[in-house]
Short mmCIF file of C-alpha atoms in Angstrom, two decimals:
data_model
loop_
_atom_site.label_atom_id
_atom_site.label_comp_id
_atom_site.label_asym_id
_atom_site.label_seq_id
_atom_site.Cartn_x
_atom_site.Cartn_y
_atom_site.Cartn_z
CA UNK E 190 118.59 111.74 84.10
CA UNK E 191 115.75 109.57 85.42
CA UNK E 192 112.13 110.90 85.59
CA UNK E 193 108.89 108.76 86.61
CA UNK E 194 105.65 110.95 85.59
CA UNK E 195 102.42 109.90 86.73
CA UNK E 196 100.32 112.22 85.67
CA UNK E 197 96.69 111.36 87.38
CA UNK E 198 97.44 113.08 90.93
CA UNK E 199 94.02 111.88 92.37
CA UNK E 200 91.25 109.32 91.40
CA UNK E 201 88.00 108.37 92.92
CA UNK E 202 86.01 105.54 92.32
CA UNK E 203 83.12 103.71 94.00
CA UNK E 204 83.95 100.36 95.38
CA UNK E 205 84.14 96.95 92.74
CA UNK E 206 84.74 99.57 89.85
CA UNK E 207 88.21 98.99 87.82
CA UNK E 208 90.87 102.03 87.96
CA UNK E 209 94.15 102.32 85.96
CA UNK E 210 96.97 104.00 87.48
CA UNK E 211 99.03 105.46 84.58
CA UNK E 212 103.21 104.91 84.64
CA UNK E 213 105.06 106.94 81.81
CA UNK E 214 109.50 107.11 82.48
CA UNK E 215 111.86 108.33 81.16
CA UNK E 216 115.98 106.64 80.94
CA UNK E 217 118.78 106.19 79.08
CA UNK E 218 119.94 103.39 80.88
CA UNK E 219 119.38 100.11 78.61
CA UNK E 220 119.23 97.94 82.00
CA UNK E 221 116.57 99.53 84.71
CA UNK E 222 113.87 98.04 86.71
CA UNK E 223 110.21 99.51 87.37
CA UNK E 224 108.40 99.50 90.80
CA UNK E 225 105.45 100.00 92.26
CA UNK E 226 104.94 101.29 95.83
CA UNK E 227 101.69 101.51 97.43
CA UNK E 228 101.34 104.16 100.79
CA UNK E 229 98.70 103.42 103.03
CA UNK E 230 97.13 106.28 105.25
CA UNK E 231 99.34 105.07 108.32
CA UNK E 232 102.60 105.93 105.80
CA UNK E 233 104.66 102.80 105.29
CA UNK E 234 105.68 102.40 101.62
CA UNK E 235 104.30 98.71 100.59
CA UNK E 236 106.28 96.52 98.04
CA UNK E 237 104.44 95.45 95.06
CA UNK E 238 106.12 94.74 92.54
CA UNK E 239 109.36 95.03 90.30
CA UNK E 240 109.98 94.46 86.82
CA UNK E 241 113.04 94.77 84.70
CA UNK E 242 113.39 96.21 81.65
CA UNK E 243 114.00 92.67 79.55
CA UNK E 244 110.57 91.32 80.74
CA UNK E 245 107.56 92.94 79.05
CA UNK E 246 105.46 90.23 79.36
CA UNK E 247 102.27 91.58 81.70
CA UNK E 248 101.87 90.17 84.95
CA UNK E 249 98.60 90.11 87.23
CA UNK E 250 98.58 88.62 91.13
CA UNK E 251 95.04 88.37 92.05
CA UNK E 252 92.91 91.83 91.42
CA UNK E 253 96.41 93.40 90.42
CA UNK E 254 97.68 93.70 87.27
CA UNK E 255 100.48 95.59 85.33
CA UNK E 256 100.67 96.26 81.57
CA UNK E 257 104.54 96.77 80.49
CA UNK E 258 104.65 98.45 76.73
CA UNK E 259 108.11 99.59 76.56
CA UNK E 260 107.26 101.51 73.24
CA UNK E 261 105.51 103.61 75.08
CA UNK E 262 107.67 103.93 78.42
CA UNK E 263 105.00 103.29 80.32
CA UNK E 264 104.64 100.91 83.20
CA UNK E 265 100.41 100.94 84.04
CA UNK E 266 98.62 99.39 86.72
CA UNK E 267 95.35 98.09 86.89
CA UNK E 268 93.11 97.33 90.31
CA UNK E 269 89.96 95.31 89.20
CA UNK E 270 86.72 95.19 91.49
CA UNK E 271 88.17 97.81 93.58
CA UNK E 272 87.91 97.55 97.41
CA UNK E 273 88.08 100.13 100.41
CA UNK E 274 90.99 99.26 101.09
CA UNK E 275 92.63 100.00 97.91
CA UNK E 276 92.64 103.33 99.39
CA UNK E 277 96.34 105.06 98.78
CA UNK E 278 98.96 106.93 97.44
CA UNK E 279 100.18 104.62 94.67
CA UNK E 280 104.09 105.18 93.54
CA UNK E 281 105.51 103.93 90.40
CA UNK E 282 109.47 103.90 91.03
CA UNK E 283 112.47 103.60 88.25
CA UNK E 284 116.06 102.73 89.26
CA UNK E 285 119.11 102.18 86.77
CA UNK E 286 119.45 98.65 88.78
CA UNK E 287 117.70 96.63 91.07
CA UNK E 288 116.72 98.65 94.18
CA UNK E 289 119.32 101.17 94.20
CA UNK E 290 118.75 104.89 93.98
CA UNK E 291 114.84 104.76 93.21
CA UNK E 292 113.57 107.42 91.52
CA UNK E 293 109.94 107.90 92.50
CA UNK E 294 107.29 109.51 90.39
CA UNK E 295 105.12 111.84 92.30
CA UNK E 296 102.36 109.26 92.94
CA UNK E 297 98.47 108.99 92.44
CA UNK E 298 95.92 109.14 95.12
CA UNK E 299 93.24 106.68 94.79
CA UNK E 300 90.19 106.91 97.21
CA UNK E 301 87.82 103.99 96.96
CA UNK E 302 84.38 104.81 98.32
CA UNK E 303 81.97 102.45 99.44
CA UNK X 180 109.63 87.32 108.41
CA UNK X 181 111.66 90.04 110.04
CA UNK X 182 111.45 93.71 108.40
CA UNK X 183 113.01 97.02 108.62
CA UNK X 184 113.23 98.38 111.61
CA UNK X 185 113.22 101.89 112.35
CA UNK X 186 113.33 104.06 115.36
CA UNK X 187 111.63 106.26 116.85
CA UNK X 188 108.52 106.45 114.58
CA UNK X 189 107.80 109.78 115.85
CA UNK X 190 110.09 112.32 117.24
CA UNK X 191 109.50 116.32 117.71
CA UNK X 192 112.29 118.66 117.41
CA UNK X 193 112.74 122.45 117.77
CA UNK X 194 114.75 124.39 115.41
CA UNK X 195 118.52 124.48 115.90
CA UNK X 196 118.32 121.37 117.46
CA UNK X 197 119.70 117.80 116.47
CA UNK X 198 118.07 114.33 115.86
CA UNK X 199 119.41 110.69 115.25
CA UNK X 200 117.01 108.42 113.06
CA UNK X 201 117.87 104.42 113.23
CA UNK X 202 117.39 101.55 111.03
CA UNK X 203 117.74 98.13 111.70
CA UNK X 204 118.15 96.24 108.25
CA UNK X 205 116.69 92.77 107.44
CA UNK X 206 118.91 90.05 108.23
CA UNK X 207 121.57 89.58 106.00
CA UNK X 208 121.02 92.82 104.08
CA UNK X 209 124.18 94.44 103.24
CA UNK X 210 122.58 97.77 101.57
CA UNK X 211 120.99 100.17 103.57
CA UNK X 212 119.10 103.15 101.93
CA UNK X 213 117.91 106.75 103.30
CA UNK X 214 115.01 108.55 101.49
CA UNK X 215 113.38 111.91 102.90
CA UNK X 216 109.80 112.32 102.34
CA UNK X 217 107.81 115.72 102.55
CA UNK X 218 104.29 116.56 102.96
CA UNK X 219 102.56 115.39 99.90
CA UNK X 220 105.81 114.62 97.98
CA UNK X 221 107.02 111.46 97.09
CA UNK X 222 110.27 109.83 98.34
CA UNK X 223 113.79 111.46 97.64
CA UNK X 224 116.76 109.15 97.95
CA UNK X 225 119.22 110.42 100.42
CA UNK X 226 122.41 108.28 100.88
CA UNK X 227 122.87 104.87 100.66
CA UNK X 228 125.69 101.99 102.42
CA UNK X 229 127.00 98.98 100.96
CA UNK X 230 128.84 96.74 103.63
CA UNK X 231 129.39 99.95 105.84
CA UNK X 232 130.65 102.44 102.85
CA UNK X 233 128.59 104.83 101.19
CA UNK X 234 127.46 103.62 98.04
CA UNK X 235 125.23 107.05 96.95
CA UNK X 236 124.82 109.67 97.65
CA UNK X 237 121.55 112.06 96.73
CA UNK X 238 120.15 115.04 97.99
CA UNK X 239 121.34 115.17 101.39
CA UNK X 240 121.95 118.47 103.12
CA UNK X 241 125.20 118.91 104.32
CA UNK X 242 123.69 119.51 107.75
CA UNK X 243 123.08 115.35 107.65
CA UNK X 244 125.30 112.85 107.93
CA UNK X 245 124.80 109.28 108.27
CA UNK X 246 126.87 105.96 108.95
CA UNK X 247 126.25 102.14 108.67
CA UNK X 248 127.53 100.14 111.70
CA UNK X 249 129.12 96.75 111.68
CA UNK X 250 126.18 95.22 112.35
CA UNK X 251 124.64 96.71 109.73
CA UNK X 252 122.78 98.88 111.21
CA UNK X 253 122.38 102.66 109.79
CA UNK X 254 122.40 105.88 111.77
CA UNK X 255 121.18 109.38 109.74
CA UNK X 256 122.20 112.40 112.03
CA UNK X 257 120.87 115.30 111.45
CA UNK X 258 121.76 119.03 112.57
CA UNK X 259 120.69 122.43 112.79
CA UNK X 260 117.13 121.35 111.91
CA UNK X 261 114.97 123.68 109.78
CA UNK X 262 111.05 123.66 109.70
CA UNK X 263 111.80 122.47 105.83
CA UNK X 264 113.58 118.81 107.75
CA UNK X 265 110.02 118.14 109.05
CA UNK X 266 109.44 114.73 106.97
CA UNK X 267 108.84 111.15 106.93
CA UNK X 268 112.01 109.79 106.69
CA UNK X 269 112.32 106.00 105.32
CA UNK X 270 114.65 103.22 105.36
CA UNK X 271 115.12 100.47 103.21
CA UNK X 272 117.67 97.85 102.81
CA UNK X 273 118.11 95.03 100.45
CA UNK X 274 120.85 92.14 99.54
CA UNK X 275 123.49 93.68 96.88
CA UNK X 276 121.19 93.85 93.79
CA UNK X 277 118.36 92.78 95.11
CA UNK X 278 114.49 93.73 96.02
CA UNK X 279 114.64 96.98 97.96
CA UNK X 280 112.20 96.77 101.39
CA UNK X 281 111.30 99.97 102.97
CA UNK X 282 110.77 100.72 106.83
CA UNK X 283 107.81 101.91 108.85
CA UNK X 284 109.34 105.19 108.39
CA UNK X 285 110.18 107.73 110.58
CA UNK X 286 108.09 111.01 111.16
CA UNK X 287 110.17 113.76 112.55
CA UNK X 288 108.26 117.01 113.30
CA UNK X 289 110.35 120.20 113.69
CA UNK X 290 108.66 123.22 115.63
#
């Protein structure tokens, strides 16, 4: 079975500060991909990015960045200089191939105050 | 670019009764993906349809049902609706193997 843990339910930080969103999961598939989801306060689950499990190399697009260790099973993602906006439920997702059956961990509220 | 589409984004139900959720995939998606959504929980896949058969299937209730169209398009029926159905319920759809893209969502309220 699949499980996503992400253990750090809420965070708050004060705006241009950097936050880590922790990623640990758990698979016995030799072939998955890792996601992350961010949820905005009007709901819609935004795409961020996807990662398969061949490709640990980090990977940062503008003030995000993601840290890969597959030692560890972990799948971490970093904001730096933090905005208002930044404001969400963050999901880290795990499926056993790309985009099917996601199996979502049970997210981490960030509030970013000004 | 064109997204999922889903409709209605908000619909209120009483118990007992029955609601129909819609979802318009992106063009040329042939996988079409359900996931149910409680209060403060995080997304729970449902069923999923690859070129109009079910692919998956998660943890629907048996009281749901859904179908994808010829045109692609996916219908999730729902029956006999319990306080518990009240949820946001997503979409998503993506090209065989591909990038999954989710929907607005749809926020059904039972009373």
């Amino acid at each position: 079975a699949q499980k996503v843990t992400q253990a750090q339910t809420e965070i708050s930080v004060v705006e241009k500060e950097d936050v880590t969103l922790d990623c640990v999961y758990e698979t016995r598939d030799t072939t998955y991909y890792l996601f992350w989801y961010k949820q905005p306060p009007s709901g819609e689950l935004v795409f961020l990015i996807r990662r398969n499990s061949f490709d640990e190399q980090n990977e940062i697009s503008g003030r995000y960045s993601w840290n890969f260790q597959k030692s560890t099973s972990s799948f971490n993602f970093t904001i730096t200089a933090s905005q208002v906006v930044d404001s969400a439920v963050y999901f880290c997702a795990l499926s056993g191939n790309a985009g099917n059956m996601l199996t979502f961990g049970g997210g981490t509220r960030l509030m970013v105050k000004p | 670019a064109a997204g999922v589409i889903q409709s209605p984004r908000h619909l209120i139900k009483e118990k007992r009764e029955t609601a129909t959720l819609k979802c318009y995939p992106i063009p040329r998606h042939d996988t079409v993906y359900w996931y149910q959504q409680g209060p403060g929980q995080d997304p729970q896949f449902l069923i999923s349809f690859y070129e109009k058969m079910q692919s998956d299937k998660g943890s629907i209730p048996d009281r749901f049902s859904a179908q994808q169209f010829s045109d692609y398009h996916s219908e999730l029926n729902m029956s006999s609706l319990e306080l518990g159905d009240s949820a946001l319920y997503f979409c998503a759809s993506s090209r065989q193997g591909g990038e999954l893209f989710f929907g607005e969502g749809s926020r059904l309220t039972v009373l």
